[in-house]
PDB file of C-alpha atoms in Angstrom:
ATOM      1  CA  UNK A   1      33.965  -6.832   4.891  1.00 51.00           C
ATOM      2  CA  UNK A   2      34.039  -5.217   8.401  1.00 55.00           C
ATOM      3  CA  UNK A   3      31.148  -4.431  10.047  1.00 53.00           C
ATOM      4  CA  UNK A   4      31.195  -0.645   9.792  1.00 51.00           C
ATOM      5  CA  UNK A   5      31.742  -1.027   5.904  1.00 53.00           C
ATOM      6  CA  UNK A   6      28.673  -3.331   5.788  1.00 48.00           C
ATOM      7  CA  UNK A   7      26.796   0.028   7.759  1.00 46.00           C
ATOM      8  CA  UNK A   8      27.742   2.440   5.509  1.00 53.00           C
ATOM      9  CA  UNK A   9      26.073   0.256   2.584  1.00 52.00           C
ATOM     10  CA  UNK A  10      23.201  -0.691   3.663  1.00 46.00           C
ATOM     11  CA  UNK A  11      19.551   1.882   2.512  1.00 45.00           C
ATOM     12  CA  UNK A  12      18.790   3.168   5.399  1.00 44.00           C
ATOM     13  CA  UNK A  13      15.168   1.892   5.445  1.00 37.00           C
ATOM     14  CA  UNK A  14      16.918  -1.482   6.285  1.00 44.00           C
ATOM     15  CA  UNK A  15      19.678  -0.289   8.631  1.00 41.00           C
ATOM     16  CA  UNK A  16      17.315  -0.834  11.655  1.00 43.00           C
ATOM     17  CA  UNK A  17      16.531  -4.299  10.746  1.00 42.00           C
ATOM     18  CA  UNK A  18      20.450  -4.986  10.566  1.00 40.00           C
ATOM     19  CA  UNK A  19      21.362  -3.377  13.292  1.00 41.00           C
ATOM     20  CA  UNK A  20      18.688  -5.703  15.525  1.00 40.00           C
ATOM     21  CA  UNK A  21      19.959  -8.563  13.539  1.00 41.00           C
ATOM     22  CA  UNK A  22      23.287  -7.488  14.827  1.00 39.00           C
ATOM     23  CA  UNK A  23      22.634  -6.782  17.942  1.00 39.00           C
ATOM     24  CA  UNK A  24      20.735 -10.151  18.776  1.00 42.00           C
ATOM     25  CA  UNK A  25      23.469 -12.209  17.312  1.00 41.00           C
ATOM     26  CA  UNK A  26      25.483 -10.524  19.944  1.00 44.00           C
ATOM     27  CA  UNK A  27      27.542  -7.770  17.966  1.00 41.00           C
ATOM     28  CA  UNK A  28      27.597  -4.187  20.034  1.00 44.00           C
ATOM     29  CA  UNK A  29      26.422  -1.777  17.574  1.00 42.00           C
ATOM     30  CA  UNK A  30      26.693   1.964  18.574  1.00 42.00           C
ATOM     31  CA  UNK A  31      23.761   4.702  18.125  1.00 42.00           C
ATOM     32  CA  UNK A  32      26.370   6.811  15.770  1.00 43.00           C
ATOM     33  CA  UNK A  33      26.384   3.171  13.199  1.00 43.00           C
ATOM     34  CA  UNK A  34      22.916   3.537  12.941  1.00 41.00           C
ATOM     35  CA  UNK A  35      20.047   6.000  11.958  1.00 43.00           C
ATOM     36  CA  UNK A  36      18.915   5.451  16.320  1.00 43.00           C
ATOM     37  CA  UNK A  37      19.810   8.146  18.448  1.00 46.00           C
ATOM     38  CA  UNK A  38      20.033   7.867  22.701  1.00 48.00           C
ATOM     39  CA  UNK A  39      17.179   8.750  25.062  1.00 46.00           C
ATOM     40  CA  UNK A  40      17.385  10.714  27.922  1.00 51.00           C
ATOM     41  CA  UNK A  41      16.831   7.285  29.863  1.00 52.00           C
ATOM     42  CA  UNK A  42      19.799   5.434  28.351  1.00 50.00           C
ATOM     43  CA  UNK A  43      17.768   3.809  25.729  1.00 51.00           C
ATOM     44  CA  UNK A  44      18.392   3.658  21.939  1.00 46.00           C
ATOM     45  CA  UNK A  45      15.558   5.119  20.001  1.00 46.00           C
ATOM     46  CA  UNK A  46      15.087   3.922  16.471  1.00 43.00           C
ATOM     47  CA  UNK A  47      14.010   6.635  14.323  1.00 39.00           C
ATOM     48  CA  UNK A  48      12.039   5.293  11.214  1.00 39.00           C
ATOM     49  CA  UNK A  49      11.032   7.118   7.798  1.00 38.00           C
ATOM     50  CA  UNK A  50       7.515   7.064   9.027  1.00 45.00           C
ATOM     51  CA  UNK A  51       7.757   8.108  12.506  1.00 41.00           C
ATOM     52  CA  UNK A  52       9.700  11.482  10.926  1.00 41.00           C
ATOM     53  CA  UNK A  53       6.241  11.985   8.243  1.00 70.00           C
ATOM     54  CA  UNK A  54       3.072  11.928   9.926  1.00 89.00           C
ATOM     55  CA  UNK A  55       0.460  11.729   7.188  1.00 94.00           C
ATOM     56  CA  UNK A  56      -2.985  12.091   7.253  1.00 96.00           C
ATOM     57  CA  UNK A  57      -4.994   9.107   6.075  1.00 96.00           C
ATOM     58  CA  UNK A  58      -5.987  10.413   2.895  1.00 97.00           C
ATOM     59  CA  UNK A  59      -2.010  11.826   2.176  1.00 96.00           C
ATOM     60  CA  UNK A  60      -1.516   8.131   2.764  1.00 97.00           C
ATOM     61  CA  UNK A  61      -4.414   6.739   0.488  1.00 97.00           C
ATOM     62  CA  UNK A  62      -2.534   8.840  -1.641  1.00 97.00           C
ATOM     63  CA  UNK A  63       0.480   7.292  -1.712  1.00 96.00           C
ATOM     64  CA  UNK A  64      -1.098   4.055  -1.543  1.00 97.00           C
ATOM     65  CA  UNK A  65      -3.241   4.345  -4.706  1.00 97.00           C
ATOM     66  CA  UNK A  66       0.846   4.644  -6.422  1.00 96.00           C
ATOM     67  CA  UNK A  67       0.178   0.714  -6.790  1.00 95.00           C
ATOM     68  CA  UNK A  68      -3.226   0.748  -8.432  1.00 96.00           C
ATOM     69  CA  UNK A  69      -2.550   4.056 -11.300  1.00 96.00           C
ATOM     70  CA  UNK A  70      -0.321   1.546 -13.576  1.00 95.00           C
ATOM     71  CA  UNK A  71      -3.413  -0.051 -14.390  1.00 96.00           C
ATOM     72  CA  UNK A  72      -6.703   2.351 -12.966  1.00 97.00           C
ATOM     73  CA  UNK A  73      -7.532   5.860 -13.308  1.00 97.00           C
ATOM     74  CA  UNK A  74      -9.529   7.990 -11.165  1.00 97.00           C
ATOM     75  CA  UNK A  75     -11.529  10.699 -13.295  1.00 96.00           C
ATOM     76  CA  UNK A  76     -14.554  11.186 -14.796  1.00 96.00           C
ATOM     77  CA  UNK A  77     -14.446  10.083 -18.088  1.00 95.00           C
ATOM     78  CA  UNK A  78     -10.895   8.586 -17.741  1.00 95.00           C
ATOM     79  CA  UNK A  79      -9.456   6.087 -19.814  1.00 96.00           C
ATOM     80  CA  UNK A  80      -9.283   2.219 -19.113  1.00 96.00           C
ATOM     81  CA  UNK A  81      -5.801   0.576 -18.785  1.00 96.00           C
ATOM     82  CA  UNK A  82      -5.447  -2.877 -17.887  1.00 96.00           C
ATOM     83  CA  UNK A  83      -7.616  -2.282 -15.632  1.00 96.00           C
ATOM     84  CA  UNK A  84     -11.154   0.008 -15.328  1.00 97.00           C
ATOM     85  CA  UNK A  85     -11.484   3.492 -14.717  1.00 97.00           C
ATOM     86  CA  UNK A  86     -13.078   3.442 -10.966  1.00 97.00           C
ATOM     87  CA  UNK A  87     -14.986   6.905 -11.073  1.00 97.00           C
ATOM     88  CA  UNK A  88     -17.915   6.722  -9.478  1.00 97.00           C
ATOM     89  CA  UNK A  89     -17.627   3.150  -8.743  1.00 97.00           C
ATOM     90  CA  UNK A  90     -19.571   2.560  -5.351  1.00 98.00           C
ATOM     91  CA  UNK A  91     -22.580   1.267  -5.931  1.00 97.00           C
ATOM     92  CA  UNK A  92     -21.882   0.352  -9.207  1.00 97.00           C
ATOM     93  CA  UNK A  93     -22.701  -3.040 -10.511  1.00 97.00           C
ATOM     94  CA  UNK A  94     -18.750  -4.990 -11.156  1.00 97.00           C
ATOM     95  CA  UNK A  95     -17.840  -5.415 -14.432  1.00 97.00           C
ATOM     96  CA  UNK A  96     -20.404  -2.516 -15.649  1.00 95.00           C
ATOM     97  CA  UNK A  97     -17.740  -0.034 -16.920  1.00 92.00           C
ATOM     98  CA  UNK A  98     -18.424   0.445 -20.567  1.00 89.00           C
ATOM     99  CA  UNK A  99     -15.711  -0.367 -22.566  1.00 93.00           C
ATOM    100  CA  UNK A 100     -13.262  -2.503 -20.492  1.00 96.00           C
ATOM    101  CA  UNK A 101     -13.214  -6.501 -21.125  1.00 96.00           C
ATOM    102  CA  UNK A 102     -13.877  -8.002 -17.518  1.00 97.00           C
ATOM    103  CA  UNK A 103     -13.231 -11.546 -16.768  1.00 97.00           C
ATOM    104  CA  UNK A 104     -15.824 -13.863 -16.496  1.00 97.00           C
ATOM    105  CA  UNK A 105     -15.571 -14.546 -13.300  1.00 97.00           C
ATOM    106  CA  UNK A 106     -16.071 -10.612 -12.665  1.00 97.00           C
ATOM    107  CA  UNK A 107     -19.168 -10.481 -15.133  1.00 97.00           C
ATOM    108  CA  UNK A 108     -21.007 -13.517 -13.046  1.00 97.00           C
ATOM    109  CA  UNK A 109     -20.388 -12.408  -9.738  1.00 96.00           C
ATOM    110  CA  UNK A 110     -23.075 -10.012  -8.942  1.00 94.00           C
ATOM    111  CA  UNK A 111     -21.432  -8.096  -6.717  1.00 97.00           C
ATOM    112  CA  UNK A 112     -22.008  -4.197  -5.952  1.00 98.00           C
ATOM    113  CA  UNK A 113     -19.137  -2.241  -5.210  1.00 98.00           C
ATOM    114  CA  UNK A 114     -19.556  -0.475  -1.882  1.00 98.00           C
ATOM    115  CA  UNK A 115     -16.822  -0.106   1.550  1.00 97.00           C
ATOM    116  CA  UNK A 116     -17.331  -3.786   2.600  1.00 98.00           C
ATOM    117  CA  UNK A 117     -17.025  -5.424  -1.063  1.00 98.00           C
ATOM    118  CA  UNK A 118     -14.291  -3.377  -2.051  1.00 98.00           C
ATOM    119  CA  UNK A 119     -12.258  -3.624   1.068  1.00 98.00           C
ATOM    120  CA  UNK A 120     -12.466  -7.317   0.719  1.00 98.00           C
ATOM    121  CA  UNK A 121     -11.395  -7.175  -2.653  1.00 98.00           C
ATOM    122  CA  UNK A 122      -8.621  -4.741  -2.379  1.00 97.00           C
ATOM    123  CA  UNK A 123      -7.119  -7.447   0.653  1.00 98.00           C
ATOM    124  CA  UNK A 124      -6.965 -10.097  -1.587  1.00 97.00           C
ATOM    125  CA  UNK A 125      -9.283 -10.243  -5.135  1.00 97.00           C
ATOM    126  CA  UNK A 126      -8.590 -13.524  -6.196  1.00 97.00           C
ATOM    127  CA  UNK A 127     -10.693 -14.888  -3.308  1.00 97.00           C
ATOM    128  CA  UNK A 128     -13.483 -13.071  -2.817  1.00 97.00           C
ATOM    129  CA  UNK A 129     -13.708 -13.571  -6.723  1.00 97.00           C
ATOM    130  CA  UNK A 130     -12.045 -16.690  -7.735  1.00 97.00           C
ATOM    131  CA  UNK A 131     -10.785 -16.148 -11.366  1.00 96.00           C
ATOM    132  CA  UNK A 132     -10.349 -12.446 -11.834  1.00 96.00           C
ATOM    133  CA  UNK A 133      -7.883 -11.161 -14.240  1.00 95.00           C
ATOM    134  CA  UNK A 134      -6.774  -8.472 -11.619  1.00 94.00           C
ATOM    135  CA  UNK A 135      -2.959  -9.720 -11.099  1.00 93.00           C
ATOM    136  CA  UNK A 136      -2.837  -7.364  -7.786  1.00 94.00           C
ATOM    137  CA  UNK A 137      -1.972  -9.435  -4.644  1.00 95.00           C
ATOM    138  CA  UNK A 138      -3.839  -7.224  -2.809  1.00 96.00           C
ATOM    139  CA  UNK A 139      -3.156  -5.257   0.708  1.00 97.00           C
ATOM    140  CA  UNK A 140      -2.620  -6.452   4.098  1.00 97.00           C
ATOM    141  CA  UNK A 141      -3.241  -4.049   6.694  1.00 97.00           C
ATOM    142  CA  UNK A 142      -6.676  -2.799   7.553  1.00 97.00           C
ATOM    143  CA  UNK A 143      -5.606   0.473   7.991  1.00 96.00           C
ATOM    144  CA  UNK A 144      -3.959   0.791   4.591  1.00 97.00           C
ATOM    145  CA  UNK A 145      -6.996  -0.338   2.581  1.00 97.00           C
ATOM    146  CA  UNK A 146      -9.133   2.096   5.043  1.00 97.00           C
ATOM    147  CA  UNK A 147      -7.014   4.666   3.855  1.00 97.00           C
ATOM    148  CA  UNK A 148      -7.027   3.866   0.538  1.00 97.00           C
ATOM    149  CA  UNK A 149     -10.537   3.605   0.247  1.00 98.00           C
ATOM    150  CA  UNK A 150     -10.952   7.474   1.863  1.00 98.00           C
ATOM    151  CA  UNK A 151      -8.973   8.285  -0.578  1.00 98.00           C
ATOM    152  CA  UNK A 152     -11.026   6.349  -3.621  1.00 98.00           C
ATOM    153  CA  UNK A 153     -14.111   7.269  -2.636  1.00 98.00           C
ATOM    154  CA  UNK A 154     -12.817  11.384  -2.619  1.00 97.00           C
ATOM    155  CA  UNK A 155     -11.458  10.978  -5.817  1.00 98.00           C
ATOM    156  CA  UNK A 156     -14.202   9.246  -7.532  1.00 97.00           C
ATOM    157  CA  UNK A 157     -17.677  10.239  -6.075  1.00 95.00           C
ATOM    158  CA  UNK A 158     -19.538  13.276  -8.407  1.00 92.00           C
TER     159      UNK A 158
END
């Protein structure tokens, strides 16, 4: 398959990953292959999806909280999925919602849910509470679960 073929395939959230894969291996790839346009200093600019919407942080907890509403909800009185409803949840004991099965591990680990405990346990639950059920691999980036968390606490404080 030529390599202009290949371009015209390829989503264009990955186009700018191929086209610096191209590029390094040594294949000249033009601005008008790619979603890049030229600068006035003879510089390609890569143009990503984000750089085009600037979101505020809670627009982005927003999107963010997509993962967790398979298996949470947010309002008061909500049901419980696999997972708890989280209204009003900081300061709340873990494993206190009434009605939802919590793991053991959950149940014995004392922990109240405020910025710092939940931050750590949206990063990555299975170790700051070894033997959760939660099946979430958790989030990364600091700014994402700062986000997120904005957004949680708006949409679940009275």
């Amino acid at each position: 398959m030529k390599i202009n073929q290949m371009l015209r395939t390829v989503k264009p959230l990955y186009l700018i990953t191929f086209t610096f894969i191209l590029t390094a291996c040594g294949q000249a790839v033009s601005p008008a292959q790619t979603n890049s346009k030229p600068s006035t200093n003879g510089q390609t600019q890569h143009v990503t999806l984000a750089a085009k919407k600037d979101l505020t942080p809670m627009e982005r907890g927003a999107k963010l909280f997509r993962r967790c509403k398979s298996c949470h909800t947010l309002e008061d009185g909500g049901s419980n999925k696999l997972g708890p409803n989280l209204w009003n949840i900081w300061g709340r004991k873990a494993a206190a919602q009434e009605g939802f099965a919590y793991s053991k591990a959950l149940t014995a680990s004392d922990i109240t849910w405020d910025d710092s405990t939940l931050d750590a346990y949206i990063k990555k639950p299975k170790e700051l509470v070894p033997g959760t059920r939660m099946t979430f691999i958790g989030i990364k980036k600091a700014q994402d679960r700062a986000d997120l968390l904005l957004y949680l606490k708006a949409q679940t404080t009275p």
